[in-house]
XYZ file of N, CA and C in Angstrom:
570
model
N -82.977 8.889 128.308
C -82.272 9.413 129.447
C -81.733 8.254 130.293
N -80.460 8.268 130.566
C -79.824 7.225 131.355
C -80.046 7.489 132.843
N -80.525 6.449 133.553
C -80.739 6.563 134.996
C -79.576 5.921 135.724
N -79.151 6.558 136.765
C -78.078 6.023 137.594
C -78.655 5.688 138.953
N -78.334 4.514 139.438
C -78.789 4.085 140.746
C -77.569 3.925 141.635
N -77.621 4.470 142.822
C -76.497 4.416 143.743
C -76.783 3.368 144.817
N -75.821 2.494 145.044
C -75.926 1.470 146.073
C -74.867 1.728 147.134
N -75.292 1.798 148.369
C -74.363 1.945 149.479
C -74.589 0.739 150.377
N -73.542 -0.013 150.665
C -73.691 -1.243 151.426
C -73.488 -1.058 152.919
N -72.854 -0.010 153.316
C -72.674 0.218 154.741
C -71.831 1.443 154.993
N -72.176 2.153 156.021
C -71.432 3.335 156.423
C -71.283 3.273 157.935
N -70.092 3.498 158.416
C -69.866 3.521 159.856
C -69.632 4.960 160.276
N -70.370 5.402 161.264
C -70.229 6.752 161.793
C -70.001 6.665 163.296
N -69.180 7.536 163.810
C -69.002 7.636 165.253
C -69.825 8.831 165.710
N -70.866 8.550 166.487
C -71.808 9.576 166.893
C -71.822 9.649 168.412
N -71.448 10.794 168.951
C -71.466 10.963 170.401
C -70.688 9.868 171.088
N -71.373 9.110 171.932
C -70.699 8.058 172.692
C -70.859 6.681 172.067
N -71.451 6.609 170.874
C -71.695 5.288 170.310
C -71.301 5.169 168.860
N -71.424 3.981 168.376
C -71.120 3.640 166.998
C -72.434 3.458 166.263
N -72.512 3.990 165.075
C -73.704 3.858 164.257
C -73.289 3.180 162.970
N -73.892 2.041 162.654
C -73.591 1.351 161.409
C -74.844 1.368 160.563
N -74.810 2.123 159.471
C -75.942 2.183 158.555
C -75.792 1.005 157.615
N -76.644 0.015 157.793
C -76.464 -1.246 157.087
C -77.396 -1.413 155.903
N -78.389 -0.574 155.755
C -79.336 -0.854 154.703
C -79.780 0.411 153.992
N -78.860 0.961 153.240
C -79.174 2.041 152.319
C -79.213 1.423 150.931
N -79.413 0.128 150.880
C -79.114 -0.684 149.708
C -79.623 -0.086 148.403
N -80.845 0.337 148.326
C -81.348 0.907 147.090
C -82.093 2.190 147.431
N -81.346 3.245 147.607
C -81.919 4.516 148.055
C -82.979 5.041 147.101
N -82.904 4.678 145.833
C -83.882 5.163 144.859
C -85.274 4.597 145.126
N -85.381 3.408 145.750
C -86.672 2.785 146.002
C -87.099 2.848 147.460
N -86.298 3.426 148.311
C -86.602 3.386 149.733
C -86.742 4.787 150.303
N -87.653 4.923 151.249
C -87.811 6.196 151.941
C -87.365 6.071 153.390
N -86.569 5.018 153.672
C -86.108 4.814 155.041
C -84.660 4.329 155.046
N -84.034 4.539 156.172
C -82.681 4.059 156.422
C -82.764 3.186 157.659
N -82.222 2.000 157.586
C -82.164 1.148 158.767
C -80.714 1.007 159.183
N -80.499 0.885 160.480
C -79.121 0.843 160.972
C -79.084 0.222 162.358
N -77.892 -0.202 162.743
C -77.647 -0.693 164.097
C -76.794 0.336 164.815
N -77.123 0.603 166.055
C -76.376 1.574 166.849
C -76.192 1.034 168.264
N -75.017 1.315 168.834
C -74.790 0.947 170.233
C -74.783 2.184 171.129
N -75.478 3.212 170.730
C -75.497 4.458 171.505
C -76.125 4.279 172.884
N -76.930 3.236 173.070
C -77.555 2.960 174.368
C -76.850 1.821 175.106
N -75.695 1.388 174.620
C -74.946 0.308 175.276
C -74.735 -0.876 174.364
N -75.786 -1.634 174.105
C -75.693 -2.760 173.185
C -76.208 -2.326 171.808
N -75.901 -3.106 170.780
C -76.394 -2.778 169.442
C -77.874 -3.110 169.332
N -78.658 -2.146 168.887
C -80.067 -2.324 168.565
C -80.295 -1.838 167.147
N -81.410 -2.255 166.563
C -81.740 -1.894 165.187
C -82.803 -0.801 165.194
N -82.559 0.206 164.386
C -83.450 1.356 164.251
C -83.807 1.549 162.784
N -84.868 2.290 162.557
C -85.230 2.722 161.216
C -85.674 4.179 161.322
N -85.386 4.951 160.282
C -85.836 6.342 160.243
C -86.021 6.748 158.789
N -86.736 7.827 158.582
C -86.910 8.366 157.239
C -85.572 8.880 156.723
N -85.429 8.950 155.409
C -84.166 9.414 154.824
C -83.875 10.867 155.169
N -84.893 11.614 155.595
C -84.661 13.005 156.000
C -84.246 13.117 157.469
N -84.077 11.966 158.149
C -83.633 11.961 159.540
C -84.754 12.019 160.557
N -85.992 12.046 160.115
C -87.133 12.118 161.032
C -87.725 10.734 161.285
N -88.622 10.663 162.263
C -89.366 9.448 162.601
C -88.469 8.272 162.969
N -87.545 8.489 163.881
C -86.659 7.433 164.371
C -87.475 6.429 165.181
N -87.344 5.123 164.835
C -88.054 4.066 165.565
C -87.085 2.955 165.943
N -87.189 2.485 167.169
C -86.425 1.344 167.643
C -87.167 0.072 167.238
N -86.492 -0.840 166.527
C -87.136 -2.077 166.088
C -86.784 -3.273 166.965
N -85.618 -3.257 167.577
C -85.236 -4.335 168.502
C -84.856 -3.701 169.830
N -85.202 -4.383 170.903
C -84.882 -3.851 172.227
C -84.612 -5.033 173.148
N -83.425 -5.563 173.039
C -83.027 -6.733 173.821
C -81.668 -6.437 174.441
N -81.368 -6.967 175.613
C -80.057 -6.710 176.224
C -78.874 -7.224 175.395
N -79.135 -8.124 174.451
C -78.076 -8.638 173.575
C -77.848 -7.663 172.421
N -76.918 -8.007 171.545
C -76.653 -7.198 170.350
C -77.484 -7.704 169.180
N -78.076 -6.776 168.445
C -78.775 -7.074 167.197
C -78.160 -6.205 166.115
N -77.780 -6.826 165.006
C -77.151 -6.076 163.913
C -77.195 -6.905 162.646
N -76.466 -6.485 161.624
C -76.313 -7.247 160.381
C -77.670 -7.477 159.710
N -78.454 -6.411 159.565
C -79.821 -6.564 159.096
C -79.952 -6.449 157.587
N -80.989 -7.072 157.080
C -81.335 -6.993 155.670
C -82.850 -7.130 155.533
N -83.440 -6.298 154.695
C -84.895 -6.269 154.515
C -85.330 -7.264 153.458
N -86.521 -7.839 153.649
C -87.121 -8.665 152.601
C -87.498 -7.748 151.444
N -87.580 -8.279 150.226
C -87.892 -7.421 149.074
C -89.211 -6.659 149.202
N -90.205 -7.235 149.888
C -91.486 -6.541 150.039
C -91.516 -5.601 151.243
N -90.444 -5.581 152.051
C -90.358 -4.677 153.187
C -91.130 -5.113 154.418
N -91.782 -6.276 154.362
C -92.555 -6.732 155.522
C -91.663 -7.307 156.623
N -90.614 -8.003 156.252
C -89.736 -8.672 157.209
C -88.332 -8.098 157.133
N -87.576 -8.282 158.196
C -86.140 -8.115 158.068
C -85.453 -9.221 158.852
N -84.317 -9.641 158.310
C -83.484 -10.648 158.963
C -82.319 -9.922 159.611
N -81.858 -10.436 160.732
C -80.746 -9.810 161.442
C -80.037 -10.863 162.279
N -78.869 -10.523 162.797
C -78.173 -11.422 163.710
C -78.302 -10.885 165.128
N -78.404 -11.818 166.077
C -78.456 -11.453 167.492
C -77.744 -12.532 168.299
N -77.093 -12.099 169.373
C -76.433 -13.056 170.265
C -77.229 -13.279 171.550
N -78.550 -13.133 171.480
C -79.378 -13.307 172.675
C -79.399 -14.744 173.183
N -79.004 -15.715 172.359
C -78.913 -17.116 172.795
C -77.465 -17.562 172.961
N -76.549 -16.627 173.138
C -75.122 -16.948 173.261
C -74.380 -16.535 172.006
N -74.187 -17.471 171.071
C -73.569 -17.148 169.786
C -74.561 -16.406 168.896
N -74.041 -15.720 167.890
C -74.924 -15.016 166.957
C -75.728 -16.013 166.130
N -77.013 -15.732 165.994
C -77.954 -16.529 165.201
C -78.761 -15.584 164.328
N -79.409 -16.147 163.308
C -80.262 -15.355 162.420
C -81.678 -15.314 162.995
N -82.237 -14.117 163.044
C -83.615 -13.895 163.481
C -84.370 -13.186 162.367
N -85.684 -13.347 162.386
C -86.576 -12.672 161.438
C -87.572 -11.860 162.256
N -87.817 -10.621 161.830
C -88.866 -9.819 162.462
C -89.943 -9.530 161.427
N -91.190 -9.762 161.814
C -92.347 -9.399 161.006
C -92.747 -7.991 161.434
N -92.616 -7.015 160.544
C -92.891 -5.626 160.923
C -94.384 -5.355 161.118
N -95.251 -6.219 160.604
C -96.693 -6.031 160.825
C -97.104 -6.450 162.232
N -96.534 -7.567 162.708
C -96.935 -8.095 164.013
C -95.948 -7.756 165.124
N -94.724 -7.383 164.759
C -93.685 -7.127 165.748
C -93.033 -8.397 166.275
N -93.421 -9.568 165.733
C -92.876 -10.851 166.186
C -91.426 -11.014 165.732
N -90.579 -11.457 166.675
C -89.185 -11.809 166.398
C -89.057 -13.312 166.614
N -88.398 -14.023 165.696
C -88.189 -15.454 165.879
C -86.878 -15.884 165.248
N -86.298 -16.931 165.799
C -85.084 -17.498 165.214
C -85.424 -18.202 163.921
N -84.538 -18.054 162.938
C -84.778 -18.691 161.645
C -84.575 -20.199 161.724
N -83.519 -20.662 162.383
C -83.246 -22.101 162.477
C -83.003 -22.472 163.938
N -82.888 -23.761 164.186
C -82.564 -24.216 165.540
C -81.146 -24.786 165.611
N -80.287 -24.371 164.695
C -78.902 -24.838 164.664
C -78.125 -24.303 165.865
N -77.074 -25.016 166.261
C -76.244 -24.593 167.389
C -75.077 -23.717 166.971
N -74.638 -23.805 165.721
C -73.469 -23.061 165.267
C -73.786 -21.580 165.074
N -72.725 -20.773 165.126
C -72.855 -19.326 164.913
C -73.308 -19.065 163.475
N -74.192 -18.081 163.295
C -74.729 -17.721 161.976
C -74.601 -16.215 161.784
N -74.346 -15.801 160.542
C -74.232 -14.375 160.250
C -74.444 -14.126 158.763
N -74.452 -12.855 158.369
C -74.569 -12.396 156.974
C -75.839 -12.882 156.275
N -77.017 -12.593 156.833
C -78.242 -12.993 156.143
C -78.423 -12.211 154.843
N -79.003 -12.869 153.841
C -79.302 -12.222 152.553
C -80.601 -12.808 152.014
N -81.555 -11.942 151.669
C -82.849 -12.386 151.133
C -82.732 -12.704 149.656
N -83.450 -13.727 149.217
C -83.576 -13.966 147.780
C -84.488 -12.877 147.220
N -84.282 -12.460 145.960
C -85.126 -11.408 145.385
C -86.614 -11.754 145.357
N -86.962 -13.059 145.305
C -88.378 -13.423 145.332
C -88.942 -13.455 146.759
N -88.088 -13.230 147.763
C -88.529 -13.150 149.155
C -88.819 -14.478 149.822
N -88.532 -15.604 149.159
C -88.865 -16.917 149.710
C -87.759 -17.540 150.555
N -86.510 -17.103 150.373
C -85.365 -17.732 151.021
C -84.461 -16.696 151.681
N -83.756 -17.139 152.708
C -82.695 -16.351 153.326
C -81.439 -17.215 153.308
N -80.349 -16.681 152.755
C -79.066 -17.373 152.868
C -78.318 -16.774 154.049
N -77.387 -17.552 154.575
C -76.536 -17.054 155.656
C -75.268 -17.887 155.703
N -74.291 -17.377 156.422
C -73.020 -18.064 156.609
C -73.012 -18.628 158.024
N -72.420 -19.808 158.182
C -72.339 -20.429 159.498
C -71.000 -21.130 159.667
N -70.558 -21.220 160.923
C -69.300 -21.899 161.221
C -69.315 -23.335 160.724
N -68.159 -23.763 160.214
C -67.956 -25.167 159.886
C -67.418 -25.888 161.103
N -66.828 -27.062 160.883
C -66.369 -27.842 162.027
C -64.851 -27.917 162.162
N -64.088 -27.320 161.252
C -62.635 -27.368 161.350
C -62.138 -26.244 162.252
N -61.322 -26.601 163.239
C -60.815 -25.625 164.200
C -59.302 -25.543 164.136
N -58.767 -24.424 164.574
C -57.329 -24.253 164.705
C -57.063 -23.714 166.108
N -56.009 -24.195 166.728
C -55.640 -23.741 168.058
C -54.668 -22.583 167.928
N -55.026 -21.431 168.479
C -54.189 -20.240 168.395
C -53.665 -19.872 169.777
N -52.762 -20.684 170.280
C -52.097 -20.409 171.551
C -53.058 -20.094 172.670
N -52.769 -19.027 173.399
C -53.565 -18.655 174.567
C -54.972 -18.185 174.222
N -55.238 -17.896 172.948
C -56.564 -17.404 172.564
C -57.572 -18.530 172.418
N -57.119 -19.767 172.360
C -58.034 -20.892 172.271
C -58.286 -21.339 170.849
N -59.376 -22.086 170.679
C -59.714 -22.646 169.370
C -60.613 -21.690 168.599
N -60.378 -21.621 167.303
C -61.203 -20.800 166.424
C -61.649 -21.630 165.235
N -62.865 -21.421 164.804
C -63.369 -22.084 163.604
C -62.692 -21.457 162.398
N -62.193 -22.281 161.488
C -61.542 -21.735 160.296
C -62.283 -22.108 159.027
N -63.410 -22.747 159.176
C -64.230 -23.044 158.007
C -65.602 -22.422 158.218
N -66.257 -22.119 157.127
C -67.628 -21.625 157.194
C -68.363 -22.111 155.960
N -69.644 -22.325 156.118
C -70.473 -22.805 155.023
C -71.665 -21.891 154.821
N -72.228 -21.984 153.643
C -73.400 -21.186 153.285
C -74.620 -22.097 153.298
N -75.686 -21.586 153.900
C -76.950 -22.298 154.001
C -78.049 -21.424 153.419
N -79.158 -22.062 153.066
C -80.372 -21.301 152.764
C -81.521 -21.962 153.508
N -82.472 -21.136 153.912
C -83.665 -21.622 154.599
C -84.844 -20.811 154.102
N -86.017 -21.464 154.018
C -87.198 -20.670 153.698
C -87.476 -19.752 154.885
N -88.331 -18.771 154.698
C -88.470 -17.747 155.743
C -89.075 -18.285 157.035
N -89.645 -19.491 156.992
C -90.138 -20.127 158.211
C -89.084 -21.014 158.859
N -87.931 -21.173 158.198
C -86.858 -22.005 158.728
C -87.096 -23.494 158.565
N -88.149 -23.869 157.851
C -88.527 -25.278 157.745
C -87.669 -26.062 156.757
N -87.200 -25.460 155.725
C -86.437 -26.156 154.686
C -85.009 -25.632 154.663
N -84.175 -26.183 155.521
C -82.780 -25.772 155.628
C -81.934 -26.607 154.673
N -81.116 -25.929 153.852
C -80.263 -26.605 152.878
C -78.839 -26.084 153.036
N -77.890 -26.991 153.246
C -76.481 -26.615 153.279
C -75.987 -26.583 151.838
N -75.451 -25.434 151.398
C -75.056 -25.253 150.005
C -73.577 -25.517 149.748
N -72.737 -25.400 150.759
C -71.298 -25.638 150.608
C -70.854 -26.597 151.703
N -69.670 -27.217 151.515
C -69.268 -28.171 152.542
C -67.782 -28.203 152.881
N -66.938 -27.478 152.206
C -65.521 -27.491 152.549
C -64.943 -26.102 152.406
N -63.923 -25.810 153.204
C -63.250 -24.525 153.097
C -63.985 -23.421 153.817
N -63.634 -22.204 153.458
C -64.263 -21.013 154.006
C -65.093 -20.386 152.901
N -66.391 -20.329 153.097
C -67.329 -19.841 152.091
C -68.104 -18.680 152.688
N -68.038 -17.531 152.045
C -68.649 -16.317 152.589
C -69.273 -15.490 151.464
N -69.989 -14.448 151.848
C -70.497 -13.453 150.907
C -71.563 -13.935 149.949
N -72.567 -14.695 150.406
C -73.589 -15.146 149.461
C -74.364 -13.972 148.868
N -74.564 -14.024 147.554
C -75.318 -12.980 146.842
C -76.208 -13.661 145.810
N -77.477 -13.332 145.829
C -78.464 -13.957 144.945
C -78.442 -13.353 143.548
N -78.759 -14.173 142.551
C -78.996 -13.659 141.201
C -80.368 -12.984 141.201
N -80.611 -12.058 140.270
C -81.893 -11.340 140.259
C -83.123 -12.246 140.133
N -82.964 -13.433 139.510
C -84.104 -14.339 139.349
C -84.233 -15.350 140.495
N -83.428 -15.221 141.529
C -83.440 -16.094 142.716
C -83.074 -17.546 142.411
N -82.448 -17.800 141.280
C -82.116 -19.165 140.888
C -80.679 -19.566 141.206
N -79.785 -18.589 141.384
C -78.385 -18.896 141.634
C -77.857 -18.035 142.775
N -76.797 -18.548 143.409
C -76.153 -17.820 144.498
C -74.658 -17.785 144.214
N -74.101 -16.594 144.175
C -72.653 -16.436 144.027
C -72.059 -16.282 145.421
N -70.818 -16.713 145.586
C -70.157 -16.590 146.876
C -68.652 -16.662 146.670
N -67.919 -16.284 147.686
C -66.464 -16.382 147.669
C -66.085 -17.612 148.480
N -65.160 -18.400 147.931
C -64.745 -19.628 148.591
C -63.225 -19.692 148.656
N -62.711 -20.056 149.811
C -61.270 -20.178 150.002
C -60.967 -21.594 150.478
N -60.114 -22.279 149.737
C -59.752 -23.663 150.059
C -58.247 -23.788 150.201
N -57.746 -23.735 151.409
C -56.340 -23.990 151.717
C -55.367 -23.450 150.680
N -55.266 -22.134 150.606
C -54.300 -21.506 149.708
C -54.785 -21.323 148.286
N -56.034 -21.666 148.017
C -56.578 -21.563 146.666
C -57.843 -20.722 146.723
N -57.774 -19.472 146.283
C -58.947 -18.608 146.327
C -59.673 -18.681 144.999
N -60.951 -18.969 145.061
C -61.764 -19.010 143.848
C -63.168 -18.538 144.176
N -63.841 -18.103 143.161
C -65.198 -17.612 143.352
C -66.174 -18.713 142.994
N -67.235 -18.844 143.838
C -68.237 -19.878 143.608
C -69.396 -19.335 142.840
């Protein structure tokens, strides 16, 4: 008998006065919960609930925005982005202790966390140093690099160094990372 597994990477719903982004329906066949970010209370916070819509729980409660979440393979931790220190940074929450902590002490903006399948590493995208001036809107970063850090943030490794590099995705054995890279008019996959 052939089994089919459905993967949903994100769904945006407009609910009442807020926006609901369901960010982690990733493997519905193995999960009995849905995690999502919602700004129904003003800022984006992260929630989790059962797939039947019951047992809604607030996981983050900070005046800043928290979103872009991804669960560790064992379900104990989740990584997310928050702008509580100004720019968006990667944070880790331990669901057993309720502790929230920043993954790294970098100054640049960070986003798109992704857990390695073995649960030992988190990759993320961060601003590079090349800027472009866009008239009255000011300067914008036009490069981004991919980094990986162990879950304690102690072993930070920059994996790319030129161009715009986004979308890190781990191989099932946690040995390789695929990503999309754009280098001045030349699009190629890494």
